[in-house]
Coordinates of C-alpha atoms and ligand atoms in Angstrom, one line a residue:
X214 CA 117.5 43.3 14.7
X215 CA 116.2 46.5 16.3
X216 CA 113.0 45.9 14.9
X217 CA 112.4 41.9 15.9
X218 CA 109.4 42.1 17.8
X219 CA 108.5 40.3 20.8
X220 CA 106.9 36.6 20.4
X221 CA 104.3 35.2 22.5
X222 CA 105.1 31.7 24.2
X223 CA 101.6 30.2 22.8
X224 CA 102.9 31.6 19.1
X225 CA 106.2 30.1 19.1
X226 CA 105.0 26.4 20.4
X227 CA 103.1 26.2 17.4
X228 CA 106.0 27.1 15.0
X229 CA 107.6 25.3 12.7
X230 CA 109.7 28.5 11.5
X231 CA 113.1 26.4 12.5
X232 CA 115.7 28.7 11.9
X233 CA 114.3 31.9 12.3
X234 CA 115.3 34.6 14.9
X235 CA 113.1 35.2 17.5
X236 CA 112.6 37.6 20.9
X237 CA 110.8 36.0 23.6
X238 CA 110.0 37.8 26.6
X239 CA 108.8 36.5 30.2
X240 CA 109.5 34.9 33.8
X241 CA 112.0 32.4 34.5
X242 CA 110.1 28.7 35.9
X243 CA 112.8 26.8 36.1
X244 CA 116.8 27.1 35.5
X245 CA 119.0 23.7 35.3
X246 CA 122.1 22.8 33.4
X247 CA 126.2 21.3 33.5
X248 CA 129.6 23.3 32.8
X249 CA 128.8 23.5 28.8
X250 CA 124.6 24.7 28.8
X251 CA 121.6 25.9 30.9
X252 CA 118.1 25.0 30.4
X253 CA 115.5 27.6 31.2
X254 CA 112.1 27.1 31.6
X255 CA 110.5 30.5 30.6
X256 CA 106.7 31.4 31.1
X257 CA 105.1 34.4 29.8
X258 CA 101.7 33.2 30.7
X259 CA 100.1 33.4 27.1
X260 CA 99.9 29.3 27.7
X261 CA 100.3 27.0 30.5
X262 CA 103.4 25.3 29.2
X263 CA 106.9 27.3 29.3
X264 CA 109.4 27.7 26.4
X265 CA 112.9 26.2 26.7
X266 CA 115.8 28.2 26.2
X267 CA 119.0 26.4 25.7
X268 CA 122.2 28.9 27.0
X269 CA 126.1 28.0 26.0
X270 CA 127.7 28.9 29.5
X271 CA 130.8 29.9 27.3
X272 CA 128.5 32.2 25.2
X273 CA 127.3 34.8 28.4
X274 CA 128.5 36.2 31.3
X275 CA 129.0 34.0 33.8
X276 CA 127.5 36.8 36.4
X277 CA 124.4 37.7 34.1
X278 CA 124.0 33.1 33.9
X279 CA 124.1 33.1 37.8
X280 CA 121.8 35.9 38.8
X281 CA 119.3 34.2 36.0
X282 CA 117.0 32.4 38.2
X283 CA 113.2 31.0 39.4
X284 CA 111.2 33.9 39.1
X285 CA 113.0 36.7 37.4
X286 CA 112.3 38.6 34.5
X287 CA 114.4 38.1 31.2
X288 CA 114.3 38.8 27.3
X289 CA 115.9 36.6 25.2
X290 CA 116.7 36.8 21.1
X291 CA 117.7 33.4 19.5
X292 CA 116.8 31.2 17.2
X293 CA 114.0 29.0 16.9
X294 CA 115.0 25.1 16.8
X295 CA 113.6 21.5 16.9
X296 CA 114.1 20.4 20.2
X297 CA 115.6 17.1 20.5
X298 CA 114.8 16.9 24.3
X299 CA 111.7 15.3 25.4
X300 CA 108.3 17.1 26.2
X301 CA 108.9 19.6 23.6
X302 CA 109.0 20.4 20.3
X303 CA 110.7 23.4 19.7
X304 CA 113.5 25.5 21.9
X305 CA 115.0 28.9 21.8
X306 CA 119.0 28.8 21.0
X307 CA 119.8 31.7 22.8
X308 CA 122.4 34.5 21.3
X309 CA 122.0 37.3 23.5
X310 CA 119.7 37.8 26.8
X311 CA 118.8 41.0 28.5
X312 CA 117.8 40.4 32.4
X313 CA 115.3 42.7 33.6
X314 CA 114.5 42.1 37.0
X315 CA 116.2 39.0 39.6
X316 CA 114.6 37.5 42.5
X317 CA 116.7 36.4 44.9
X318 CA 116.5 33.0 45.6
X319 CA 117.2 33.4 49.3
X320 CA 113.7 35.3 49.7
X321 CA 111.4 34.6 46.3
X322 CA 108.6 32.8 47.9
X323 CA 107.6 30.9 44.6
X324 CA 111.2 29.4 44.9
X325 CA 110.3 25.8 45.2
X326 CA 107.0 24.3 43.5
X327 CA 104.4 22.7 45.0
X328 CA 102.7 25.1 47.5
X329 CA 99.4 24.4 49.0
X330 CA 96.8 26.4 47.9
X331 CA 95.7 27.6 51.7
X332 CA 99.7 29.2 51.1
X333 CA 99.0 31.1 48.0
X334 CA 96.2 32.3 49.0
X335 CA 98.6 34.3 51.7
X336 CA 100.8 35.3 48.2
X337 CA 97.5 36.4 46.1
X338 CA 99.8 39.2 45.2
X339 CA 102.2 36.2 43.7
X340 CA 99.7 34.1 42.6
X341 CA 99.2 34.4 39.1
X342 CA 102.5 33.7 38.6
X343 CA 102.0 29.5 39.4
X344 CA 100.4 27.3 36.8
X345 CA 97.5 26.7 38.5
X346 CA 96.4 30.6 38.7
X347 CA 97.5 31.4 35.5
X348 CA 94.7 28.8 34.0
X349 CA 92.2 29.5 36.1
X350 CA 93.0 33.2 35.5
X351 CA 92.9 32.3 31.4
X352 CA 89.6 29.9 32.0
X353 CA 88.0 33.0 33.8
X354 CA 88.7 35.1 31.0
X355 CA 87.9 33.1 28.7
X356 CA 83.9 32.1 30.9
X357 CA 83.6 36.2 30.8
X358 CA 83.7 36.7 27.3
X359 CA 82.0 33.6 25.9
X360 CA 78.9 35.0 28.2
X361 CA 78.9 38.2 26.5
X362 CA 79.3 36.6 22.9
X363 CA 76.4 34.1 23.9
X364 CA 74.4 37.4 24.7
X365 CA 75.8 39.9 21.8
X366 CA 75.1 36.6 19.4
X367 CA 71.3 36.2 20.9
X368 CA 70.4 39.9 20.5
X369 CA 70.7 40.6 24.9
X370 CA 72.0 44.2 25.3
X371 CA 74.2 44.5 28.3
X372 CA 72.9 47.0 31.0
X373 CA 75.3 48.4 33.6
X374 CA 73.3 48.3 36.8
X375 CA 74.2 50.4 39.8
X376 CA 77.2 49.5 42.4
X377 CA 76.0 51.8 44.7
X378 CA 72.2 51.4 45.5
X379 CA 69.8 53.3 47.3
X380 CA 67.3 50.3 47.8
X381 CA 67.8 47.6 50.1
X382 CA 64.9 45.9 49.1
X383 CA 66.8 43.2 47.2
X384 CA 66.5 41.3 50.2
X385 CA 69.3 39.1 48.6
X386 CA 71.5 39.2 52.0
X387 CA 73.1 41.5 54.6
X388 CA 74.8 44.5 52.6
X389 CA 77.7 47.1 53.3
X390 CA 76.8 50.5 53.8
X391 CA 78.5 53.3 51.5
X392 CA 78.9 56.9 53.8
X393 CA 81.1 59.5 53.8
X394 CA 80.2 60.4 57.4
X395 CA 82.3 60.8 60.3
X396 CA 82.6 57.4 61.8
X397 CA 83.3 59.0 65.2
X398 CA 80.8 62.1 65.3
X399 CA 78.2 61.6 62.2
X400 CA 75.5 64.1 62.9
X401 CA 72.6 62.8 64.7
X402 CA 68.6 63.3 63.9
X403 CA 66.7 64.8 67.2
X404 CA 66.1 61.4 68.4
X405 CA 69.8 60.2 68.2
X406 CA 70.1 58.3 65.3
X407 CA 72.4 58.7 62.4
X408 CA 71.3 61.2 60.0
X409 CA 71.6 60.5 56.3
X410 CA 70.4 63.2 55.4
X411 CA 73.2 65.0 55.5
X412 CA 75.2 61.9 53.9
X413 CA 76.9 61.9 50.7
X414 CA 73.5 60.9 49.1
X415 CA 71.4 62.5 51.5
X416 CA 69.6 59.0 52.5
X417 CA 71.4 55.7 53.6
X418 CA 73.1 53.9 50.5
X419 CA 74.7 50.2 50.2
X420 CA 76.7 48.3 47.9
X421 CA 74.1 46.5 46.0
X422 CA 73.3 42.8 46.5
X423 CA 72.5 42.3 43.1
X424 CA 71.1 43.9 39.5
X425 CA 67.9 42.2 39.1
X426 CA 65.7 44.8 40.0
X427 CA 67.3 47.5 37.6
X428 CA 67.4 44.8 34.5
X429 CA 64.3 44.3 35.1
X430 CA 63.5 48.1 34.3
X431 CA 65.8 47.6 30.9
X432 CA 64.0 44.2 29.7
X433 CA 60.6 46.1 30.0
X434 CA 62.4 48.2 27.3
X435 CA 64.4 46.7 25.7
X436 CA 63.4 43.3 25.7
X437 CA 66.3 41.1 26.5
X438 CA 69.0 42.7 28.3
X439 CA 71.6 41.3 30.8
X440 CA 74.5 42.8 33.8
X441 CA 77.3 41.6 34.3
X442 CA 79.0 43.0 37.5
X443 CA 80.4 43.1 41.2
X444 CA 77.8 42.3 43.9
X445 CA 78.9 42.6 47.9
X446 CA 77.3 40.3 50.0
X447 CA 78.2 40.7 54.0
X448 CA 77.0 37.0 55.1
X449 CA 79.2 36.4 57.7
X450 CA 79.3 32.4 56.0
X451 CA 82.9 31.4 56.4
X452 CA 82.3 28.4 53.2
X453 CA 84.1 27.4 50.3
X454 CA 80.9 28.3 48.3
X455 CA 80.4 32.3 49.1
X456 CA 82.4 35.1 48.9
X457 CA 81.7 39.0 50.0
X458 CA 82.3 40.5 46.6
X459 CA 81.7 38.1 44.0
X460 CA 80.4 39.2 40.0
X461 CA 77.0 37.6 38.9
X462 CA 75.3 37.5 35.5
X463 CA 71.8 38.7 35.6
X464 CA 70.0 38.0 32.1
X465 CA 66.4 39.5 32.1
X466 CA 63.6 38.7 29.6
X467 CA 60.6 40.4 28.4
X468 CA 58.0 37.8 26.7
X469 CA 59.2 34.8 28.5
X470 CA 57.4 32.3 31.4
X471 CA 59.3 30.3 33.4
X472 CA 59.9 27.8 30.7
X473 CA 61.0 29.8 28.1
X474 CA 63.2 30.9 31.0
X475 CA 64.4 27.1 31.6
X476 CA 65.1 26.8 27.9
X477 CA 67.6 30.0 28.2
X478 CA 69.2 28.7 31.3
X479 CA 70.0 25.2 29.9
X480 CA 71.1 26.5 26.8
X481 CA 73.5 28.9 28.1
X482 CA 75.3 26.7 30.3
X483 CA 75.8 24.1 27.4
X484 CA 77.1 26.7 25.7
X485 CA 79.7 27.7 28.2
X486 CA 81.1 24.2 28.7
X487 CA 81.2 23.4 25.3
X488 CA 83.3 27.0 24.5
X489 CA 85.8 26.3 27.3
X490 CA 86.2 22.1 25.9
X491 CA 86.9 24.5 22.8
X492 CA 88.8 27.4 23.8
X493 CA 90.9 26.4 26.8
X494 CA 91.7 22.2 26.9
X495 CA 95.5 22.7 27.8
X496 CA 94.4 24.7 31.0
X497 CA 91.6 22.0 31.5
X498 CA 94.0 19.2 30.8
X499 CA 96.3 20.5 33.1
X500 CA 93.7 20.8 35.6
X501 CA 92.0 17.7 35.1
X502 CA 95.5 16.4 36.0
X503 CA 96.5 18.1 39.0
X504 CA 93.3 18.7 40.8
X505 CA 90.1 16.7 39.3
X506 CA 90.5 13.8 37.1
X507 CA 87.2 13.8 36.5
X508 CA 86.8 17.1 35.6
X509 CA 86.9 16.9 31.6
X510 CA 84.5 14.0 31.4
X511 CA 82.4 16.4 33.7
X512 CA 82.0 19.1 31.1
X513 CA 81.2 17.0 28.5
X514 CA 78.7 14.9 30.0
X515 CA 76.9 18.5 30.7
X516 CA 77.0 19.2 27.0
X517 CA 75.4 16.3 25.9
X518 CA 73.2 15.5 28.6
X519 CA 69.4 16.5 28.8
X520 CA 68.6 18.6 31.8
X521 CA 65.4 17.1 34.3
X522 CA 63.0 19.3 35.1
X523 CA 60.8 18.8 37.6
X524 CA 59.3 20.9 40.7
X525 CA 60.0 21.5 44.6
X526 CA 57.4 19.1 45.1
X527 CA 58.0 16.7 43.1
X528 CA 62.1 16.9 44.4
X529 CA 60.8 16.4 48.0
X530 CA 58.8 13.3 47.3
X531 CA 61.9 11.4 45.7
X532 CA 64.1 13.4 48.9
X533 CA 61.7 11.7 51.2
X534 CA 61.2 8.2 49.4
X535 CA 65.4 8.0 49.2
X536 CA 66.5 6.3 52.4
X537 CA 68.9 8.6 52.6
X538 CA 70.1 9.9 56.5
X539 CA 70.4 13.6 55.8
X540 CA 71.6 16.1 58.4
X541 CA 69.2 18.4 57.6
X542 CA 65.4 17.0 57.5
X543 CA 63.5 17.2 54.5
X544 CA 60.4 19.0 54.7
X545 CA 57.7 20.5 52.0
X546 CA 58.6 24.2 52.9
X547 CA 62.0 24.1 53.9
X548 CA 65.0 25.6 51.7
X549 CA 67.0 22.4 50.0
X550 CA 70.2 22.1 51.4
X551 CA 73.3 21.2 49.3
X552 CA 73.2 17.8 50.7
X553 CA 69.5 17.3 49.1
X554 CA 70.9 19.6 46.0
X555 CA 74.0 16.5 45.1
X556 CA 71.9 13.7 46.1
X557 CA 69.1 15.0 43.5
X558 CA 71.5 15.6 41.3
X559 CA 74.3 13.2 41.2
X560 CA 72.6 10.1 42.6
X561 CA 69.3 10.3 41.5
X562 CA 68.7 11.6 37.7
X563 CA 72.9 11.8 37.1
X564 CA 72.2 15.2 35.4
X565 CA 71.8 18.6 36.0
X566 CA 68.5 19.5 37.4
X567 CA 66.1 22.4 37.1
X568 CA 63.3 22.8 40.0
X569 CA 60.8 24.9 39.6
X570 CA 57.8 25.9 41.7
X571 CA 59.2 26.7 45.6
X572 CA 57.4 28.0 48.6
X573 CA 56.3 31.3 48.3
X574 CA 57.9 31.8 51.8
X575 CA 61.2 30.7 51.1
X576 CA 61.8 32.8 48.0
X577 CA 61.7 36.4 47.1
X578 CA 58.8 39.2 47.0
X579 CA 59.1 39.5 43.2
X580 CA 58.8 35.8 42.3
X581 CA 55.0 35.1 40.1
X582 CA 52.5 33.6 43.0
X583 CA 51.0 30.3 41.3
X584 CA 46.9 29.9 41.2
X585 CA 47.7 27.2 44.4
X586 CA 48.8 30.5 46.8
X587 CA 51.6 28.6 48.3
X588 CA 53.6 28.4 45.5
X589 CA 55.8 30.8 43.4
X590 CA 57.3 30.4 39.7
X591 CA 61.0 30.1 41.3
X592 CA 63.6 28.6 39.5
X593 CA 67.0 27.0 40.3
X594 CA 69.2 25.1 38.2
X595 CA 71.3 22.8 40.2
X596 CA 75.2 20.8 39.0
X597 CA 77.0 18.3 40.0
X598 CA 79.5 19.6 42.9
X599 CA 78.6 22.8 43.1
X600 CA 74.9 22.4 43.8
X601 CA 72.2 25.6 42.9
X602 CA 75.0 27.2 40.2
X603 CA 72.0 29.6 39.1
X604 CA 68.5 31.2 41.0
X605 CA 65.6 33.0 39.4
X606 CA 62.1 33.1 38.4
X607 CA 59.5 34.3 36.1
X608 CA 58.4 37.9 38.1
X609 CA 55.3 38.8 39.7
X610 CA 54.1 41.4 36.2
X611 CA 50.3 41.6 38.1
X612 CA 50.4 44.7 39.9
X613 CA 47.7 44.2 42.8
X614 CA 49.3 41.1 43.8
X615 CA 52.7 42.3 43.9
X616 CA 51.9 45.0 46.1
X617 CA 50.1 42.8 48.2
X618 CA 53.0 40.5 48.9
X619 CA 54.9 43.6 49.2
X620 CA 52.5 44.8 52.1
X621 CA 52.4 41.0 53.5
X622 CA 56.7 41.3 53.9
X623 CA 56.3 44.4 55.5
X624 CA 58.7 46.1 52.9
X625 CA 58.1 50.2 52.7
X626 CA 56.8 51.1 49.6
X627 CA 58.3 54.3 49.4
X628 CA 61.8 52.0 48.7
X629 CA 60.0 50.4 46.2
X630 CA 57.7 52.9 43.7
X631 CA 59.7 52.8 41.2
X632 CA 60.1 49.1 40.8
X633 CA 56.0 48.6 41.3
X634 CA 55.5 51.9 38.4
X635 CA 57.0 49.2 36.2
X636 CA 53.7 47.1 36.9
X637 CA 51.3 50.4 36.4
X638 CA 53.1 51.2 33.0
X639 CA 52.9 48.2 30.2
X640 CA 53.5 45.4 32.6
X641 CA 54.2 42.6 30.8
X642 CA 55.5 38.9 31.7
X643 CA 59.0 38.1 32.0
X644 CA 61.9 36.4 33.9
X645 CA 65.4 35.7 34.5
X646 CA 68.2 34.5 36.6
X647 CA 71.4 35.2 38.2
X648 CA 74.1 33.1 37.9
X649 CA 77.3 33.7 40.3
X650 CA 80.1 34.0 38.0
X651 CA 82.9 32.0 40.8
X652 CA 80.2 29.2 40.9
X653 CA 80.5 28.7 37.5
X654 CA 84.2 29.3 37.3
X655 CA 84.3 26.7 40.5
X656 CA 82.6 24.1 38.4
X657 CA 84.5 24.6 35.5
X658 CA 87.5 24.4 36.7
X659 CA 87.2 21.8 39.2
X660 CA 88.6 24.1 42.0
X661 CA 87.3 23.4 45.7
X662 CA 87.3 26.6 47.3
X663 CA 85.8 30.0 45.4
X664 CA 88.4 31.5 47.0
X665 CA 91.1 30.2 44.2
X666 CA 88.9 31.1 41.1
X667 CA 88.6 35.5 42.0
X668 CA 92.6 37.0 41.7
X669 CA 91.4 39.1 44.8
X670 CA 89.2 36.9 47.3
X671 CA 86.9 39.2 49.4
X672 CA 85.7 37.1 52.8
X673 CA 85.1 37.7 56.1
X674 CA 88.5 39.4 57.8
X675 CA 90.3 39.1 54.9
X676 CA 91.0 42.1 52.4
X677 CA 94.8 42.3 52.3
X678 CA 95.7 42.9 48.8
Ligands
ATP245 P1 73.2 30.4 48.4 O1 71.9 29.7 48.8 O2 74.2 29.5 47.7 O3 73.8 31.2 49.5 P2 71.6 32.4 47.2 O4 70.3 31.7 47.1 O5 71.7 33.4 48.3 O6 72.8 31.4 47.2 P3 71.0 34.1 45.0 O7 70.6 35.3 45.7 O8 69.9 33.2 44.3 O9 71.9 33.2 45.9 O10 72.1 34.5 43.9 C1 72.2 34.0 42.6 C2 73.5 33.2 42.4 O11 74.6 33.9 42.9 C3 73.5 31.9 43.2 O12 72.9 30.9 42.4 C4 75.0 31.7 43.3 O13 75.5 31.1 42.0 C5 75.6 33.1 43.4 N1 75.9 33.5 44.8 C6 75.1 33.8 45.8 N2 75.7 34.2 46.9 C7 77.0 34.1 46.6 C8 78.2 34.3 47.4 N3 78.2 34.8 48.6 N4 79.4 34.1 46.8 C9 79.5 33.7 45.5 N5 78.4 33.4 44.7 C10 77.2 33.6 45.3
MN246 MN1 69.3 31.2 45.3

């Protein structure tokens, strides 16, 4: 008896071992029940359904029965049985049950079900604890490490790129400086500004924006490499779309032209949606129920479905021949909107899309500058919903006319010397992409606001827990 060892919910839902003795540990969902038995729903968030344990009142302590409630923490031993109630298939008889921690109904503020989302995002703390969190918590699991098997499996060795970055030539977004100075007396350079010099690092540093640059330095070494990590972003863009501190998946490839790239992308993302169909359809199902009835039908039609790739140009002709009244105008040179992103998308070709081929001006320094001068060999991959789910490019290898479009930005090239000494030593071509890892959990989850797919939501005035 000493010995029985603790049974996971998803284990024992599967089990056919009727009459065997069992330990279940976990958090109470639910309690109901009359003068001879109590029902208790019990969760230990191994699987989204609970485990029902069937109490004779006359068997326990009436005190121990009554202080059993929504949200505290219990053991239970007992033996496994056929249920005969509906909606399940097995139940725990319970013989003895050890309470380990009550919360008082008066004060618990998962009490009562059916909290809005806007509300648990005030309880993140709390969170995990509702259905809904607990499968998108086990989806986003899941979405991490079926990227790095698809990697691992496809020969990509996983390079950990800086947090802390010394460039802030990413020019990816507004970033957040990292100092140890004095906020209220930092020491001051002879004309009055703040000098970093005698900072932690001894010049300015910032969180970085993103890992490109440094996986760039590891594919032209190791061929295919990819990160996998936190990037801070401090766009003051209040949307259900961005986030401050989000994690992004940078894969970066030696060899391969912006098709090859293409290839890579689409493949990927089939990949993932197929493995979650796979892995995860009772936290899907649930889901698909609850938030997005569509959702399900979504992921599949990804799998099978043949993605069109086409380029900017090509994407503003049919943008301009639509009909469509857009609140933002379409124009050969400005940035799509999400608007133009859907309608391309989800009305016109009913796929996923992949444009190719932007506006040198609207993309970044490092993109490959077409023969035509106006274009660059930009890539985004855009989904139903969520719109551009993944941005990159095959890179600029030529040295001259990187540095010239380094000099035409006006970016110092003292920040960048190392990055161009990649294009003076065995240049070679290659590309990648980043994909934002709560854009893809977003999508695959059918959650409306990236602020319920990260446990921890960073956003503008908001970094309580
Ligand atoms: P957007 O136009 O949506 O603001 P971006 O063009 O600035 O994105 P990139 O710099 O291309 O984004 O970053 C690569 C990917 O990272 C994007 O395709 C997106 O999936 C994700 N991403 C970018 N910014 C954010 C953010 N603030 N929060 C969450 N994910 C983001
Ligand atoms: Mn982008």
């Amino acid at each position: 008896m000493e010995h029985l060892r603790r049974s996971k919910v998803v284990d024992l839902l599967q089990s056919r071992d009727f009459g065997k003795e069992v330990l279940v540990k976990g958090w109470v969902r639910t309690k109901r029940g009359n003068k001879q038995l109590n029902f208790i729903a019990l969760n230990d968030g191994s699987v989204i359904h609970h485990i029902q344990i069937v109490a004779e009142v006359t068997h326990f302590d009436e005190e121990l029965l009554k202080k059993i409630t929504t949200g505290s923490a219990i053991a239970v031993k007992g033996i496994l049985v056929e249920s005969m109630g509906q909606g399940q298939q097995v139940e725990i008889q319970a013989r003895s049950i050890e309470l380990y921690g009550t919360a008082d109904p008066e004060t618990y503020p998962l009490q009562k079900k059916g909290h809005t989302l806007e509300f648990l995002r005030e309880i993140a703390h709390l969170r995990p604890r509702t259905n809904t969190f607990g499968a998108v918590l086990r989806i986003r699991h899941s979405m991490a490490y079926a990227i790095h098997k698809y990697f691992n499996d496809h020969g990509f060795y996983y390079i950990h790129s800086p947090i802390i970055t010394g460039s802030d030539a990413e020019g990816a977004g507004a970033m957040f400086r990292v100092t140890t100075l004095d906020p209220k007396t930092p020491p001051l350079t002879p004309e009055g500004k703040v000098n970093y010099s005698e900072d932690f690092f001894g010049k300015e540093t910032n969180l970085t924006v993103s890992g490109q640059l440094e996986a760039e330095l590891g594919a032209l070494a190791l061929s295919l490499v990819y990160t996998f990590g936190p990037t801070f972003r401090a766009e003051n863009s209040n949307t259900p779309r961005h986030l401050a501190e989000f994690w992004m998946i940078e894969p970066e490839m030696a060899f391969y032209d912006i098709h090859d790239n293409m290839d890579l992308a689409e493949d990927f993302l089939k990949f993932l949606m197929q493995y979650i169909l796979d892995h995860c359809l009772d936290d899907l199902e649930f889901l698909n129920r609850m938030y997005d009835n569509e959702l399900i039908d979504r992921l599949k039609h990804i799998v099978s479905s043949t993605f069109e790739r086409l380029t900017y140009t090509e994407a503003i002709k049919i943008l301009k021949a639509s009909g469509q009244q857009w609140e933002f105008p379409v124009d050969w040179g400005s940035d799509l909107q999400a608007e133009h992103e859907r309608y391309l998308v989800e009305k016109h070709f009913k796929c996923p899309v992949m444009l190719t081929d932007y506006p040198k001006e609207i993309k970044a320094f490092y993109m490959k500058q077409n023969e035509d001068g106006k274009t660059v060999r930009g890539l985004d991959v855009l989904f139903p919903r969520t719109g551009e789910i993944i941005g990159g490019s095959q890179r600029e290898e030529n040295y001259d006319q990187l540095l010239q479009r380094i000099n035409e930005l006006g970016i110092p090239e003292k920040d960048v010397w190392w990055y161009l000494d990649t294009r003076r030593f065995g240049t070679a071509p290659h590309s990648g992409f980043g994909l934002g890892f709560e854009r893809l959990i977003l999508f695959v989850t059918g959650m409306s606001n990236i602020r319920d797919v990260i446990p921890f939501p960073r956003t503008p005035k908001n970094a309580e827990f």
